[in-house]
Short mmCIF file of C-alpha atoms in Angstrom, two decimals:
data_model
loop_
_atom_site.label_atom_id
_atom_site.label_comp_id
_atom_site.label_asym_id
_atom_site.label_seq_id
_atom_site.Cartn_x
_atom_site.Cartn_y
_atom_site.Cartn_z
CA UNK A 1 113.04 -31.85 140.61
CA UNK A 2 109.80 -32.75 138.81
CA UNK A 3 109.21 -36.45 138.57
CA UNK A 4 106.22 -38.20 137.02
CA UNK A 5 104.40 -34.78 136.78
CA UNK A 6 100.70 -34.50 136.04
CA UNK A 7 99.15 -31.35 134.54
CA UNK A 8 96.14 -31.15 137.00
CA UNK A 9 98.56 -31.48 139.95
CA UNK A 10 100.92 -28.74 138.57
CA UNK A 11 97.98 -26.40 137.93
CA UNK A 12 96.85 -26.82 141.64
CA UNK A 13 100.44 -26.25 142.75
CA UNK A 14 100.80 -23.11 140.54
CA UNK A 15 97.49 -21.79 142.05
CA UNK A 16 98.86 -22.23 145.61
CA UNK A 17 102.16 -20.56 144.73
CA UNK A 18 100.50 -17.39 143.33
CA UNK A 19 101.56 -14.54 142.92
CA UNK A 20 104.79 -16.45 142.27
CA UNK A 21 105.37 -18.22 138.97
CA UNK A 22 106.41 -21.76 138.28
CA UNK A 23 107.99 -22.28 134.84
CA UNK A 24 108.27 -25.79 133.39
CA UNK A 25 109.52 -26.30 129.86
CA UNK A 26 112.40 -27.29 127.75
CA UNK A 27 115.60 -26.66 129.61
CA UNK A 28 117.32 -25.19 126.54
CA UNK A 29 114.53 -22.63 126.05
CA UNK A 30 114.70 -21.59 129.70
CA UNK A 31 118.58 -21.40 129.50
CA UNK A 32 118.37 -19.05 126.49
CA UNK A 33 115.69 -16.96 128.26
CA UNK A 34 117.92 -16.47 131.28
CA UNK A 35 121.03 -16.06 129.26
CA UNK A 36 123.78 -18.49 128.53
CA UNK A 37 126.62 -16.09 129.44
CA UNK A 38 127.26 -12.72 131.07
CA UNK A 39 126.63 -10.88 127.82
CA UNK A 40 123.22 -12.43 127.13
CA UNK A 41 121.73 -12.75 130.60
CA UNK A 42 118.50 -10.99 131.43
CA UNK A 43 119.69 -9.86 134.80
CA UNK A 44 123.18 -9.56 136.40
CA UNK A 45 124.47 -12.98 137.53
CA UNK A 46 121.34 -15.00 136.54
CA UNK A 47 123.08 -17.00 133.86
CA UNK A 48 124.67 -19.08 136.66
CA UNK A 49 121.27 -20.87 137.14
CA UNK A 50 121.51 -22.40 133.71
CA UNK A 51 123.95 -25.11 134.86
CA UNK A 52 121.19 -26.43 137.15
CA UNK A 53 118.70 -26.79 134.28
CA UNK A 54 119.02 -30.45 133.44
CA UNK A 55 116.59 -33.35 133.64
CA UNK A 56 113.01 -32.71 134.67
CA UNK A 57 113.22 -29.35 136.59
CA UNK A 58 111.39 -26.14 136.74
CA UNK A 59 111.99 -22.55 137.90
CA UNK A 60 109.96 -21.05 140.80
CA UNK A 61 110.04 -17.26 141.08
CA UNK A 62 108.43 -15.97 144.23
CA UNK A 63 108.84 -13.71 147.15
CA UNK A 64 107.68 -16.30 149.60
CA UNK A 65 110.00 -17.48 152.32
CA UNK A 66 111.69 -20.82 151.71
CA UNK A 67 109.81 -22.21 154.77
CA UNK A 68 106.51 -21.24 153.21
CA UNK A 69 107.47 -22.67 149.80
CA UNK A 70 108.55 -25.98 151.50
CA UNK A 71 105.21 -26.14 153.27
CA UNK A 72 103.26 -25.64 150.09
CA UNK A 73 105.30 -28.27 148.30
CA UNK A 74 104.89 -30.76 151.18
CA UNK A 75 101.08 -30.22 151.02
CA UNK A 76 101.17 -31.17 147.29
CA UNK A 77 103.18 -34.34 147.57
CA UNK A 78 100.90 -37.08 146.29
CA UNK A 79 101.34 -40.72 145.27
CA UNK A 80 100.21 -41.42 141.77
CA UNK A 81 100.53 -44.13 139.14
CA UNK A 82 103.77 -44.32 137.26
CA UNK A 83 104.27 -43.37 133.64
CA UNK A 84 106.08 -45.71 131.26
CA UNK A 85 109.77 -45.67 131.78
CA UNK A 86 109.59 -44.78 135.50
CA UNK A 87 111.45 -46.88 137.99
CA UNK A 88 109.29 -48.56 140.66
CA UNK A 89 109.58 -47.28 144.13
CA UNK A 90 108.20 -50.44 145.69
CA UNK A 91 108.87 -54.15 145.36
CA UNK A 92 105.76 -56.44 144.95
CA UNK A 93 106.18 -60.23 145.28
CA UNK A 94 103.49 -62.62 144.16
CA UNK A 95 103.62 -66.02 145.80
CA UNK A 96 103.33 -69.09 143.59
CA UNK A 97 100.01 -70.87 143.88
CA UNK A 98 96.44 -70.97 142.57
CA UNK A 99 94.76 -67.60 143.16
CA UNK A 100 91.17 -67.38 141.99
CA UNK A 101 91.46 -63.58 141.78
CA UNK A 102 94.11 -63.92 139.13
CA UNK A 103 92.23 -66.44 136.94
CA UNK A 104 90.81 -65.21 133.66
#
């Protein structure tokens, strides 16, 4: 699942996954490209993937082992500032009082 994605980070990830390909885009477009049913699928049985294309997801096509892919993904995990609409992953509490750093 792709959350709070940044283009520069995705570019670096794509470079490390080469010669594999990482596709991110509109889910409906990827579903049509794969095939929405057995008659329209681009390869036998691949239309079954379309049910997993919801939310912020992508498709990774590679011949790497799953262990190697997980290692590459773990090396690219990075904390970054949130975009609008994201839910906070941390609670921050400011104590009441006079703080000179907060004065304007």
